[in-house]
CSV table of C-alpha atoms in Angstrom, one decimal:
chain,number,residue,atom,x,y,z
A,289,MET,CA,25.7,-72.7,-20.5
A,290,LEU,CA,25.2,-72.1,-16.8
A,291,THR,CA,26.1,-74.8,-14.2
A,292,PRO,CA,23.2,-76.0,-12.0
A,293,THR,CA,23.8,-74.9,-8.4
A,294,ASP,CA,20.9,-76.6,-6.6
A,295,THR,CA,19.1,-79.9,-6.5
A,296,VAL,CA,15.4,-80.7,-6.2
A,297,SER,CA,14.0,-84.2,-5.5
A,298,LEU,CA,10.7,-85.4,-7.0
A,299,THR,CA,10.0,-87.6,-4.0
A,300,GLY,CA,7.6,-85.9,-1.6
A,301,PRO,CA,5.9,-82.5,-2.0
A,302,LEU,CA,7.7,-79.7,-3.6
A,303,ALA,CA,8.6,-76.7,-1.4
A,304,PRO,CA,7.7,-73.2,-2.7
A,305,ALA,CA,11.4,-72.4,-2.6
A,306,ALA,CA,12.0,-75.0,-5.2
A,307,LEU,CA,9.7,-73.2,-7.6
A,308,ARG,CA,11.7,-70.0,-7.1
A,309,ARG,CA,14.9,-71.9,-7.8
A,310,ALA,CA,13.5,-73.4,-11.0
A,311,ALA,CA,14.0,-70.0,-12.8
A,312,ALA,CA,17.7,-70.8,-13.0
A,313,PRO,CA,19.4,-74.1,-14.0
A,314,LEU,CA,19.1,-76.7,-11.2
A,315,THR,CA,19.4,-80.4,-10.9
A,316,VAL,CA,16.1,-82.4,-10.7
A,317,SER,CA,16.7,-85.9,-9.4
A,318,VAL,CA,14.6,-88.9,-10.3
A,319,ASP,CA,15.4,-91.5,-7.7
A,320,ASP,CA,14.8,-95.2,-7.9
A,321,ALA,CA,11.5,-95.0,-6.0
A,322,ALA,CA,10.1,-92.4,-8.3
A,323,ARG,CA,11.2,-94.4,-11.3
A,324,ALA,CA,9.6,-97.5,-10.0
A,325,ARG,CA,6.3,-95.7,-9.4
A,326,VAL,CA,6.2,-94.3,-12.9
A,327,GLU,CA,7.0,-97.7,-14.4
A,328,ARG,CA,4.3,-99.4,-12.4
A,329,GLY,CA,1.8,-96.8,-13.5
A,330,ARG,CA,2.8,-97.3,-17.1
A,331,ARG,CA,2.4,-101.0,-16.9
A,332,LEU,CA,-1.0,-100.6,-15.4
A,333,PHE,CA,-2.0,-98.2,-18.2
A,334,ASP,CA,-0.9,-100.8,-20.8
A,335,ALA,CA,-2.7,-103.6,-19.0
A,336,LEU,CA,-6.0,-101.8,-18.7
A,337,ARG,CA,-5.9,-100.5,-22.2
A,338,HIS,CA,-5.5,-104.1,-23.5
A,339,ASP,CA,-7.4,-106.0,-20.8
A,340,ASP,CA,-8.7,-109.4,-22.0
A,341,GLY,CA,-7.3,-108.6,-25.5
A,342,ALA,CA,-9.8,-105.9,-26.1
A,343,ALA,CA,-9.1,-102.2,-26.0
A,344,ARG,CA,-10.7,-100.5,-23.0
A,345,PRO,CA,-11.9,-96.9,-23.5
A,346,ILE,CA,-9.5,-94.6,-21.7
A,347,TYR,CA,-10.0,-90.9,-22.1
A,348,GLY,CA,-7.4,-89.3,-24.4
A,349,ALA,CA,-5.7,-92.6,-25.2
A,350,THR,CA,-8.4,-94.2,-27.3
A,351,THR,CA,-10.9,-91.3,-27.5
A,352,GLY,CA,-11.3,-87.8,-28.6
A,353,PHE,CA,-10.9,-84.9,-26.2
A,354,GLY,CA,-13.3,-82.8,-24.2
A,355,ALA,CA,-16.7,-82.6,-25.7
A,356,LEU,CA,-15.6,-85.0,-28.4
A,357,VAL,CA,-14.9,-87.8,-25.9
A,358,GLY,CA,-17.7,-89.9,-27.5
A,359,TYR,CA,-15.7,-90.2,-30.8
A,360,ALA,CA,-12.7,-92.5,-31.3
A,361,GLY,CA,-9.3,-91.0,-31.3
A,362,ARG,CA,-6.5,-91.8,-33.7
A,363,ALA,CA,-5.2,-95.4,-33.8
A,364,ASP,CA,-1.5,-94.5,-34.3
A,365,GLU,CA,0.2,-93.3,-31.0
A,366,ALA,CA,2.2,-90.6,-32.7
A,367,ASP,CA,-1.0,-89.3,-34.4
A,368,GLN,CA,-2.9,-89.3,-31.1
A,369,CYS,CA,-0.1,-87.2,-29.6
A,370,ASP,CA,-0.4,-84.7,-32.4
A,371,ASN,CA,-4.2,-84.8,-32.1
A,372,THR,CA,-3.9,-83.9,-28.4
A,373,LEU,CA,-1.6,-81.0,-28.9
A,374,ALA,CA,-2.4,-79.4,-32.3
A,375,HIS,CA,-5.9,-78.2,-31.6
A,376,LEU,CA,-4.7,-76.6,-28.4
A,377,GLY,CA,-2.4,-74.2,-30.2
A,378,ALA,CA,-4.8,-71.3,-29.8
A,379,GLY,CA,-3.2,-69.2,-27.2
A,380,GLN,CA,-2.7,-65.4,-27.6
A,381,GLY,CA,-0.8,-62.6,-25.9
A,382,PRO,CA,2.7,-62.0,-24.6
A,383,ASP,CA,4.9,-64.8,-23.4
A,384,LEU,CA,4.5,-65.7,-19.7
A,385,PRO,CA,7.5,-64.9,-17.5
A,386,HIS,CA,10.2,-67.6,-17.6
A,387,ALA,CA,10.0,-68.0,-13.8
A,388,ILE,CA,6.3,-69.1,-14.1
A,389,VAL,CA,6.9,-71.4,-17.1
A,390,ARG,CA,9.8,-73.3,-15.6
A,391,ALA,CA,8.1,-73.5,-12.2
A,392,ALA,CA,5.0,-74.9,-13.9
A,393,LEU,CA,7.1,-77.6,-15.7
A,394,LEU,CA,8.7,-78.5,-12.4
A,395,LEU,CA,5.3,-79.0,-10.9
A,396,ARG,CA,4.2,-81.0,-13.9
A,397,THR,CA,7.3,-83.2,-13.6
A,398,ARG,CA,6.7,-83.8,-10.0
A,399,SER,CA,3.0,-84.7,-10.6
A,400,LEU,CA,3.9,-87.2,-13.3
A,401,ALA,CA,6.6,-88.7,-11.1
A,402,GLN,CA,4.0,-89.9,-8.6
A,403,GLY,CA,3.1,-92.7,-11.0
A,404,ALA,CA,-0.6,-92.1,-11.2
A,405,SER,CA,-0.6,-90.6,-14.7
A,406,GLY,CA,0.5,-93.7,-16.7
A,407,VAL,CA,3.3,-91.9,-18.5
A,408,SER,CA,6.6,-93.4,-19.6
A,409,VAL,CA,9.7,-93.1,-17.4
A,410,GLU,CA,11.5,-91.4,-20.3
A,411,VAL,CA,9.1,-88.5,-20.2
A,412,VAL,CA,9.9,-87.8,-16.5
A,413,ASP,CA,13.7,-88.3,-17.1
A,414,ARG,CA,13.8,-86.0,-20.0
A,415,LEU,CA,11.7,-83.3,-18.3
A,416,ALA,CA,14.1,-83.5,-15.3
A,417,ALA,CA,17.1,-83.1,-17.6
A,418,MET,CA,15.7,-79.9,-19.1
A,419,PHE,CA,16.0,-78.1,-15.7
A,420,ALA,CA,19.8,-78.4,-15.8
A,421,THR,CA,19.7,-76.0,-18.9
A,422,THR,CA,18.4,-72.5,-19.6
A,423,PHE,CA,15.7,-73.9,-22.0
A,424,CYS,CA,12.3,-72.3,-21.4
A,425,PRO,CA,9.3,-72.7,-23.7
A,426,ALA,CA,7.6,-69.6,-25.1
A,427,VAL,CA,4.0,-69.8,-23.7
A,428,PRO,CA,1.3,-67.3,-24.5
A,429,ARG,CA,-0.5,-65.8,-21.5
A,430,PHE,CA,-4.1,-66.1,-22.6
A,431,GLY,CA,-6.0,-69.3,-23.3
A,432,SER,CA,-6.5,-71.2,-20.1
A,433,VAL,CA,-9.7,-71.4,-18.0
A,434,GLY,CA,-8.1,-73.6,-15.4
A,435,ALA,CA,-10.9,-76.2,-15.6
A,436,SER,CA,-9.3,-79.1,-17.4
A,437,GLY,CA,-6.0,-77.9,-16.1
A,438,ASP,CA,-4.0,-75.3,-18.0
A,439,LEU,CA,-4.5,-77.1,-21.4
A,440,ILE,CA,-3.5,-74.4,-23.8
A,441,PRO,CA,-0.4,-73.0,-22.1
A,442,LEU,CA,0.9,-76.5,-21.2
A,443,ALA,CA,0.3,-77.6,-24.8
A,444,TYR,CA,2.7,-74.8,-26.0
A,445,ALA,CA,5.2,-75.9,-23.4
A,446,THR,CA,4.9,-79.5,-24.5
A,447,GLN,CA,5.2,-78.6,-28.2
A,448,ALA,CA,8.4,-76.6,-27.5
A,449,LEU,CA,9.8,-79.7,-25.8
A,450,ARG,CA,9.1,-81.6,-29.0
A,451,GLY,CA,10.9,-78.9,-31.0
A,452,ARG,CA,7.8,-77.1,-32.3
A,453,GLY,CA,6.8,-73.5,-31.8
A,454,HIS,CA,9.3,-71.2,-30.0
A,455,ALA,CA,11.4,-71.3,-26.9
A,456,TYR,CA,14.2,-69.5,-25.1
A,457,ALA,CA,17.8,-70.6,-24.5
A,458,ASP,CA,20.3,-68.4,-22.7
A,459,GLY,CA,17.6,-65.8,-22.6
A,460,ARG,CA,17.2,-65.5,-26.4
A,461,ARG,CA,13.8,-66.3,-28.1
A,462,MET,CA,14.2,-68.6,-31.1
A,463,PRO,CA,12.5,-71.6,-32.9
A,464,ALA,CA,12.1,-74.3,-30.3
A,465,ALA,CA,14.2,-76.8,-32.3
A,466,ASP,CA,17.1,-74.4,-32.2
A,467,ALA,CA,16.6,-73.7,-28.5
A,468,LEU,CA,16.8,-77.5,-27.8
A,469,ALA,CA,20.0,-77.7,-29.8
A,470,VAL,CA,21.5,-74.7,-27.9
A,471,ALA,CA,20.6,-76.4,-24.6
A,472,GLY,CA,21.9,-79.8,-25.7
A,473,LEU,CA,18.5,-81.4,-25.5
A,474,ARG,CA,16.8,-83.8,-27.9
A,475,PRO,CA,13.1,-83.3,-29.0
A,476,LEU,CA,10.7,-85.2,-26.7
A,477,VAL,CA,8.9,-88.1,-28.3
A,478,LEU,CA,5.4,-88.8,-26.9
A,479,ASP,CA,2.4,-91.0,-27.3
A,480,GLY,CA,-1.2,-89.9,-26.7
A,481,ARG,CA,-1.2,-90.7,-23.0
A,482,ASP,CA,2.1,-88.9,-22.4
A,483,ALA,CA,0.9,-85.8,-24.3
A,484,LEU,CA,-2.4,-85.6,-22.4
A,485,ALA,CA,-0.8,-86.1,-19.0
A,486,LEU,CA,1.5,-83.2,-19.8
A,487,VAL,CA,-1.3,-80.8,-20.5
A,488,ASN,CA,-4.1,-82.0,-18.1
A,489,GLY,CA,-3.0,-80.3,-14.9
A,490,THR,CA,-3.2,-77.0,-13.0
A,491,SER,CA,0.6,-76.5,-13.0
A,492,VAL,CA,0.6,-73.0,-14.5
A,493,THR,CA,-2.1,-71.8,-12.1
A,494,THR,CA,-0.3,-73.3,-9.1
A,495,ALA,CA,3.1,-72.0,-10.1
A,496,ALA,CA,1.8,-68.5,-10.6
A,497,LEU,CA,-0.1,-68.6,-7.3
A,498,ALA,CA,2.9,-69.9,-5.4
A,499,LEU,CA,5.2,-67.3,-6.8
A,500,ALA,CA,2.7,-64.6,-6.2
A,501,CYS,CA,2.1,-65.7,-2.6
A,502,ASP,CA,5.8,-65.7,-2.0
A,503,ALA,CA,6.1,-62.1,-3.4
A,504,VAL,CA,3.1,-60.8,-1.4
A,505,ARG,CA,4.6,-62.4,1.7
A,506,ALA,CA,7.8,-60.6,1.1
A,507,ALA,CA,5.9,-57.3,0.6
A,508,HIS,CA,4.0,-58.0,3.8
A,509,ARG,CA,7.3,-58.4,5.8
A,510,SER,CA,8.6,-55.2,4.1
A,511,LEU,CA,5.6,-53.2,4.9
A,512,THR,CA,5.6,-54.4,8.5
A,513,SER,CA,9.2,-53.2,8.9
A,514,LEU,CA,8.4,-49.9,7.1
A,515,THR,CA,5.4,-49.2,9.4
A,516,CYS,CA,7.7,-49.6,12.4
A,517,LEU,CA,10.3,-47.3,10.8
A,518,LEU,CA,7.5,-44.7,10.1
A,519,VAL,CA,6.3,-44.9,13.7
A,520,ASP,CA,9.9,-44.4,15.0
A,521,VAL,CA,10.9,-41.5,12.7
A,522,LEU,CA,7.7,-39.6,13.5
A,523,GLY,CA,8.1,-40.2,17.2
A,524,CYS,CA,4.8,-42.0,17.6
A,525,ASP,CA,3.8,-43.8,20.8
A,526,PRO,CA,3.7,-47.5,20.0
A,527,GLY,CA,1.1,-48.2,22.6
A,528,PHE,CA,-1.3,-49.4,19.9
A,529,LEU,CA,0.8,-52.5,19.7
A,530,ASP,CA,0.2,-53.4,23.4
A,531,ALA,CA,0.0,-57.2,23.8
A,532,ASP,CA,-3.0,-57.1,26.1
A,533,LEU,CA,-4.9,-54.9,23.6
A,534,LEU,CA,-4.2,-57.3,20.7
A,535,ARG,CA,-5.0,-60.4,22.8
A,536,ALA,CA,-8.4,-58.9,23.5
A,537,TYR,CA,-8.9,-58.4,19.7
A,538,GLY,CA,-8.7,-62.2,19.5
A,539,HIS,CA,-7.2,-62.7,16.0
A,540,ALA,CA,-4.1,-64.8,15.8
A,541,GLY,CA,-2.6,-62.8,12.9
A,542,ALA,CA,-2.9,-59.5,14.7
A,543,ILE,CA,-1.4,-61.0,17.9
A,544,ASP,CA,1.6,-62.3,15.9
A,545,ALA,CA,1.9,-59.1,13.8
A,546,GLY,CA,1.9,-57.0,17.0
A,547,ALA,CA,4.5,-59.2,18.6
A,548,GLY,CA,6.8,-58.8,15.6
A,549,MET,CA,6.3,-55.1,15.5
A,550,ARG,CA,7.1,-54.7,19.2
A,551,HIS,CA,10.3,-56.7,18.6
A,552,THR,CA,11.3,-54.4,15.8
A,553,LEU,CA,10.5,-51.2,17.8
A,554,ALA,CA,12.2,-52.4,20.9
A,555,GLY,CA,14.1,-49.3,22.2
A,556,CYS,CA,11.9,-46.8,20.5
A,557,THR,CA,11.4,-43.6,22.5
A,558,PRO,CA,8.2,-41.6,21.8
A,559,SER,CA,8.7,-37.9,21.1
A,560,GLY,CA,5.7,-36.9,23.1
A,561,SER,CA,4.6,-34.4,20.5
A,562,ARG,CA,2.2,-36.7,18.5
A,563,PRO,CA,-1.6,-36.8,18.8
A,564,LEU,CA,-3.2,-39.1,21.4
A,565,GLN,CA,-4.4,-41.3,18.6
A,566,GLU,CA,-2.6,-41.8,15.4
A,567,PRO,CA,-4.4,-42.1,12.0
A,568,TYR,CA,-5.7,-45.6,11.2
A,569,SER,CA,-2.8,-46.2,8.8
A,570,LEU,CA,-0.6,-46.4,11.9
A,571,ARG,CA,-2.9,-47.2,14.8
A,572,CYS,CA,-4.8,-50.0,13.0
A,573,SER,CA,-1.7,-51.4,11.3
A,574,PRO,CA,-1.4,-54.5,13.5
A,575,GLN,CA,-5.1,-55.3,12.8
A,576,LEU,CA,-4.7,-54.8,9.1
A,577,LEU,CA,-1.3,-56.6,8.8
A,578,GLY,CA,-2.6,-59.3,11.1
A,579,ALA,CA,-5.7,-60.0,8.9
A,580,ALA,CA,-3.4,-60.1,5.9
A,581,GLU,CA,-1.2,-62.7,7.8
A,582,ASP,CA,-4.3,-64.8,8.5
A,583,ALA,CA,-5.3,-64.7,4.8
A,584,LEU,CA,-1.8,-65.5,3.7
A,585,ARG,CA,-1.8,-68.6,5.9
A,586,TYR,CA,-4.9,-69.8,4.1
A,587,VAL,CA,-3.2,-69.3,0.8
A,588,ASP,CA,-0.1,-71.1,2.0
A,589,GLY,CA,-2.3,-74.1,2.8
A,590,VAL,CA,-3.8,-74.2,-0.7
A,591,VAL,CA,-0.3,-73.9,-2.2
A,592,THR,CA,1.0,-76.7,0.0
A,593,ALA,CA,-1.8,-79.0,-1.0
A,594,ASP,CA,-1.4,-78.2,-4.7
A,595,LEU,CA,2.4,-78.8,-4.5
A,596,GLY,CA,1.8,-82.2,-2.9
A,597,GLY,CA,-1.1,-83.3,-5.1
A,598,VAL,CA,-1.6,-84.9,-8.5
A,599,SER,CA,-3.6,-82.9,-11.0
A,600,ASP,CA,-4.4,-85.0,-14.0
A,601,ASN,CA,-7.2,-87.0,-15.6
A,602,PRO,CA,-7.6,-90.0,-15.8
A,603,LEU,CA,-5.6,-91.4,-12.9
A,604,PHE,CA,-4.3,-95.0,-12.6
A,605,PHE,CA,-4.2,-96.8,-9.3
A,606,PRO,CA,-2.4,-100.2,-9.0
A,607,GLY,CA,-4.2,-103.0,-7.2
A,608,GLY,CA,-2.9,-104.4,-3.9
A,609,ALA,CA,-1.1,-107.7,-3.4
A,610,GLY,CA,-3.5,-110.6,-3.9
A,611,GLU,CA,-6.2,-108.6,-5.7
A,612,ALA,CA,-7.5,-110.1,-8.9
A,613,ALA,CA,-7.4,-107.0,-11.0
A,614,PRO,CA,-4.1,-105.2,-11.7
A,615,GLY,CA,-5.7,-101.9,-10.7
A,616,LYS,CA,-8.1,-99.3,-11.9
A,617,VAL,CA,-8.4,-96.2,-14.1
A,618,VAL,CA,-10.5,-93.5,-12.6
A,619,HIS,CA,-11.9,-90.6,-14.7
A,620,GLY,CA,-12.6,-87.5,-12.6
A,621,GLY,CA,-11.8,-83.9,-12.0
A,622,ASN,CA,-8.4,-83.5,-10.3
A,623,PHE,CA,-7.5,-80.9,-12.9
A,624,PHE,CA,-10.1,-78.5,-11.7
A,625,GLY,CA,-8.3,-75.5,-10.2
A,626,GLN,CA,-11.0,-74.2,-7.9
A,627,PRO,CA,-8.9,-74.1,-4.7
A,628,ALA,CA,-6.2,-72.1,-6.4
A,629,ALA,CA,-8.8,-69.8,-7.9
A,630,PHE,CA,-10.3,-68.9,-4.5
A,631,ALA,CA,-6.9,-68.6,-2.9
A,632,ALA,CA,-5.6,-66.3,-5.7
A,633,ASP,CA,-8.7,-64.0,-5.4
A,634,LEU,CA,-8.1,-63.8,-1.7
A,635,LEU,CA,-4.4,-63.0,-2.4
A,636,ALA,CA,-5.5,-60.2,-4.7
A,637,SER,CA,-7.5,-58.7,-1.9
A,638,VAL,CA,-4.6,-58.9,0.4
A,639,ALA,CA,-2.3,-57.3,-2.1
A,640,ALA,CA,-4.8,-54.5,-2.8
A,641,GLN,CA,-5.2,-53.6,0.9
A,642,LEU,CA,-1.5,-53.8,1.6
A,643,GLY,CA,-0.9,-51.5,-1.4
A,644,ASN,CA,-3.5,-49.1,-0.1
A,645,LEU,CA,-1.8,-49.1,3.3
A,646,ALA,CA,1.6,-48.3,1.8
A,647,GLU,CA,0.2,-45.5,-0.3
A,648,ARG,CA,-1.7,-44.0,2.7
A,649,GLN,CA,1.4,-44.1,4.8
A,650,LEU,CA,3.4,-42.3,2.1
A,651,ASP,CA,0.6,-39.7,1.9
A,652,LEU,CA,0.8,-39.1,5.6
A,653,LEU,CA,4.6,-38.8,5.4
A,654,VAL,CA,4.6,-36.1,2.7
A,655,ASP,CA,1.8,-34.0,4.3
A,656,PRO,CA,3.2,-31.3,6.6
A,657,VAL,CA,-0.1,-31.2,8.4
A,658,ARG,CA,0.3,-34.8,9.6
A,659,ASN,CA,4.1,-35.5,9.4
A,660,GLY,CA,5.2,-33.4,12.4
A,661,GLY,CA,6.1,-30.3,10.4
A,662,LEU,CA,8.4,-31.8,7.8
A,663,PRO,CA,8.5,-29.9,4.4
A,664,PRO,CA,5.6,-30.6,2.0
A,665,MET,CA,6.5,-33.5,-0.3
A,666,LEU,CA,9.7,-33.9,1.7
A,667,ALA,CA,11.3,-31.3,-0.6
A,668,THR,CA,14.5,-29.7,0.6
A,669,ALA,CA,13.4,-26.3,-0.8
A,670,PRO,CA,9.7,-26.5,-1.5
A,671,GLY,CA,8.8,-24.8,-4.8
A,672,ALA,CA,12.4,-24.8,-6.0
A,673,GLN,CA,12.5,-28.6,-5.4
A,674,HIS,CA,9.6,-31.0,-5.5
A,675,GLY,CA,11.0,-34.0,-3.5
A,676,LEU,CA,8.6,-37.0,-3.6
A,677,GLN,CA,5.8,-35.3,-5.5
A,678,GLY,CA,6.3,-37.5,-8.6
A,679,VAL,CA,6.7,-40.6,-6.6
A,680,GLN,CA,3.5,-39.9,-4.7
A,681,LEU,CA,1.6,-39.4,-7.9
A,682,ALA,CA,2.9,-42.7,-9.2
A,683,THR,CA,1.8,-44.5,-6.1
A,684,THR,CA,-1.7,-43.3,-6.6
A,685,ALA,CA,-1.6,-44.7,-10.1
A,686,LEU,CA,-0.2,-48.0,-8.9
A,687,VAL,CA,-3.0,-48.3,-6.3
A,688,ALA,CA,-5.6,-47.6,-8.9
A,689,GLU,CA,-4.2,-50.3,-11.1
A,690,ILE,CA,-4.1,-52.8,-8.2
A,691,ARG,CA,-7.7,-52.0,-7.3
A,692,ARG,CA,-8.8,-52.4,-10.9
A,693,ALA,CA,-7.2,-55.9,-11.1
A,694,ALA,CA,-8.6,-57.1,-7.7
A,695,ALA,CA,-12.0,-58.0,-9.0
A,696,PRO,CA,-12.6,-61.7,-8.3
A,697,ALA,CA,-12.1,-64.1,-11.2
A,698,SER,CA,-13.3,-67.3,-9.4
A,699,MET,CA,-16.9,-66.2,-9.5
A,700,GLN,CA,-17.0,-65.5,-13.2
A,701,SER,CA,-17.7,-69.0,-14.4
A,702,LEU,CA,-18.5,-69.1,-18.2
A,703,PRO,CA,-19.6,-72.4,-19.8
A,704,THR,CA,-17.5,-73.6,-22.7
A,705,ASN,CA,-16.5,-76.7,-24.6
A,706,LEU,CA,-20.1,-77.6,-25.6
A,707,HIS,CA,-21.0,-77.5,-21.9
A,708,ASN,CA,-18.6,-80.3,-21.1
A,709,GLN,CA,-16.9,-77.6,-19.1
A,710,ASP,CA,-20.2,-76.1,-17.8
A,711,VAL,CA,-18.5,-74.6,-14.7
A,712,VAL,CA,-15.0,-73.2,-14.8
A,713,PRO,CA,-12.9,-71.7,-12.0
A,714,PHE,CA,-10.7,-69.2,-13.9
A,715,GLY,CA,-7.9,-70.0,-11.5
A,716,THR,CA,-5.3,-69.3,-14.1
A,717,GLN,CA,-6.5,-65.7,-14.7
A,718,ALA,CA,-6.7,-65.2,-10.9
A,719,ALA,CA,-3.2,-66.5,-10.2
A,720,LEU,CA,-1.5,-64.6,-13.1
A,721,ARG,CA,-3.3,-61.4,-12.0
A,722,SER,CA,-2.2,-61.9,-8.4
A,723,HIS,CA,1.4,-62.4,-9.7
A,724,ASP,CA,1.2,-59.0,-11.6
A,725,MET,CA,-0.3,-57.3,-8.5
A,726,ALA,CA,2.5,-58.6,-6.3
A,727,GLU,CA,5.1,-56.8,-8.5
A,728,LEU,CA,3.2,-53.5,-8.2
A,729,LEU,CA,2.9,-54.0,-4.4
A,730,GLY,CA,6.7,-54.3,-4.2
A,731,LEU,CA,7.0,-51.0,-6.0
A,732,LEU,CA,4.6,-49.4,-3.5
A,733,CYS,CA,6.8,-50.6,-0.7
A,734,GLY,CA,9.8,-49.3,-2.4
A,735,SER,CA,8.1,-45.9,-2.8
A,736,LEU,CA,7.4,-45.8,0.9
A,737,ALA,CA,10.9,-46.8,1.8
A,738,LEU,CA,12.3,-44.0,-0.4
A,739,GLY,CA,10.0,-41.5,1.4
A,740,LEU,CA,11.2,-42.7,4.8
A,741,ARG,CA,14.8,-42.3,3.7
A,742,GLN,CA,14.1,-38.8,2.5
A,743,ALA,CA,12.1,-37.8,5.6
A,744,VAL,CA,15.2,-38.2,7.8
A,745,HIS,CA,17.2,-36.2,5.3
A,746,VAL,CA,14.8,-33.2,5.5
A,747,GLY,CA,14.5,-33.2,9.3
A,748,ALA,CA,12.7,-36.2,10.7
A,749,ARG,CA,14.5,-37.7,13.7
A,750,ARG,CA,16.9,-40.6,13.4
A,751,PRO,CA,15.2,-43.8,14.6
A,752,THR,CA,15.7,-44.6,18.2
A,753,ALA,CA,15.0,-48.4,17.9
A,754,PRO,CA,18.2,-50.2,16.8
A,755,ARG,CA,16.4,-52.4,14.3
A,756,CYS,CA,14.7,-49.4,12.7
A,757,ALA,CA,18.0,-47.5,12.6
A,758,ALA,CA,19.6,-50.5,10.8
A,759,LEU,CA,16.8,-50.5,8.2
A,760,LEU,CA,17.3,-46.7,7.6
A,761,ASP,CA,21.0,-47.1,7.3
A,762,ALA,CA,20.6,-49.8,4.7
A,763,LEU,CA,18.3,-47.6,2.7
A,764,ALA,CA,20.6,-44.6,3.1
A,765,GLU,CA,23.5,-46.6,1.9
A,766,ALA,CA,21.6,-47.8,-1.2
A,767,ILE,CA,19.8,-44.5,-2.1
A,768,ALA,CA,21.1,-41.0,-2.1
A,769,PRO,CA,19.0,-38.1,-0.7
A,770,VAL,CA,16.7,-36.4,-3.2
A,771,ASP,CA,18.7,-33.1,-3.3
A,772,PRO,CA,18.3,-31.7,-5.9
A,773,ASP,CA,15.4,-33.3,-7.7
A,774,ARG,CA,16.1,-36.2,-10.0
A,775,PRO,CA,14.2,-39.0,-11.7
A,776,LEU,CA,13.4,-41.5,-9.0
A,777,ASP,CA,12.0,-44.5,-10.9
A,778,ALA,CA,15.3,-46.5,-10.5
A,779,ASP,CA,15.5,-45.5,-6.8
A,780,VAL,CA,12.1,-46.9,-6.1
A,781,ARG,CA,13.1,-50.2,-7.8
A,782,ALA,CA,16.3,-50.3,-5.9
A,783,ALA,CA,14.5,-49.8,-2.6
A,784,ALA,CA,12.0,-52.5,-3.5
A,785,ARG,CA,14.9,-55.0,-4.2
A,786,LEU,CA,16.6,-54.1,-0.9
A,787,LEU,CA,13.5,-54.7,1.1
A,788,VAL,CA,13.2,-58.2,-0.2
A,789,THR,CA,16.6,-59.2,1.2
A,790,HIS,CA,16.7,-57.0,4.3
A,791,ASP,CA,15.6,-58.5,7.7
A,792,VAL,CA,15.4,-56.0,10.6
A,793,THR,CA,15.6,-58.9,13.1
A,794,HIS,CA,19.2,-59.7,12.1
A,795,ASP,CA,20.7,-56.3,11.4
A,796,VAL,CA,21.8,-55.4,14.9
A,797,THR,CA,24.8,-56.6,16.8
A,798,HIS,CA,22.8,-57.3,20.0
A,799,ASP,CA,19.2,-57.8,21.1
A,800,LEU,CA,17.7,-55.5,23.6
A,801,PRO,CA,16.5,-57.1,26.9
């Protein structure tokens, strides 16, 4: 078993970085304040359910589910738990990535730890303990509409924690009971309220959106750096980044993008041989990258709100000191993932346009009419060698795939559940699709990086800006020139990985004045 190397607290909102760390074993701490909140919520649930000696209807605890809320649930607590989970075992498709599943469970644990869900302290403690292991439920991709939370995927996760279905331990898929044993965990025992609280939230949607946003942000940084490197190796005049010009444009993202690009290009000397005005993929890059930054800031805000909120139904609110009633139970819709759906669709649009920019810049770079006379396809001996021809074909396919996936999901509401869920946001589909697109976007950035490394090998000038030169040197160290031809799939992936960790602002020994 791996040893946890990091600690996450359930007090206060989660940071997106915590979701990334959840993919590997980590320590999740339940402090006394969190435990007291959960215990108080549990006492309120018990008090309201048995108020004045008569059972009070509480959704999912004493009733059926969804459209069957008007019918009584099962009297036995264990049976009510089974009743909650069994009918949701209808998911299909491949298993979700481990990173999404474990991030979703961390979000679910944090939501329950706020004390508004009426769950037992043991549930929160046992969920927290899971993160110190490599245990990961096997959760099918398809089944959630994101309207009552992610019911079906979270039901699979919950069943695995009970030792039912399948799960992973140490990276191996096996029956969930065996995976719990390998991880040194005991099966989770739940009542009806515990079970419903575990599934009635948008945790899968939020986890996928947060991880996707993180990956698109990384690609945005990479593409900004690569655009600067392209400007430098071609000898372009960076006047299109002029601060006065971009202030006149009036958009905060473009102003900030331009400032960052000027910083990266500090020391760049134009060749004087380029056209007066560059193609839009260069000249309009601060406007495009800036608009993407503005959109990403909106998505960041939605993610932050979701990471700090409680997605469940119903919620339990203790009364204040001196109040006659112990508190109240409120039935509502905090499991409705519309904000994440809108944000994920916007993120998909950002990923599609960034991917298009990367592909267009690579197309410019391999075209001898526009690349300053470099060989076609950046081949060392055109005809005998084919250089980046295969990579450029693949980028076209990647862009087509991203465009196909960019159709909005949040506008495609489809009534279900006997019209109990008569509007649905489809946030889960939007978030998972954005997560897929982010991976393809990273490969497009890797393809452009490979092209830039090859361009200098076949005759483009060495960058004159120190930060651009540092990026080129990092690429050259990681990737050999394409001479002679060879399969380049692994090189594209290697370049994509390097870009995620490379920061051009910290790779020079001194800053220019």
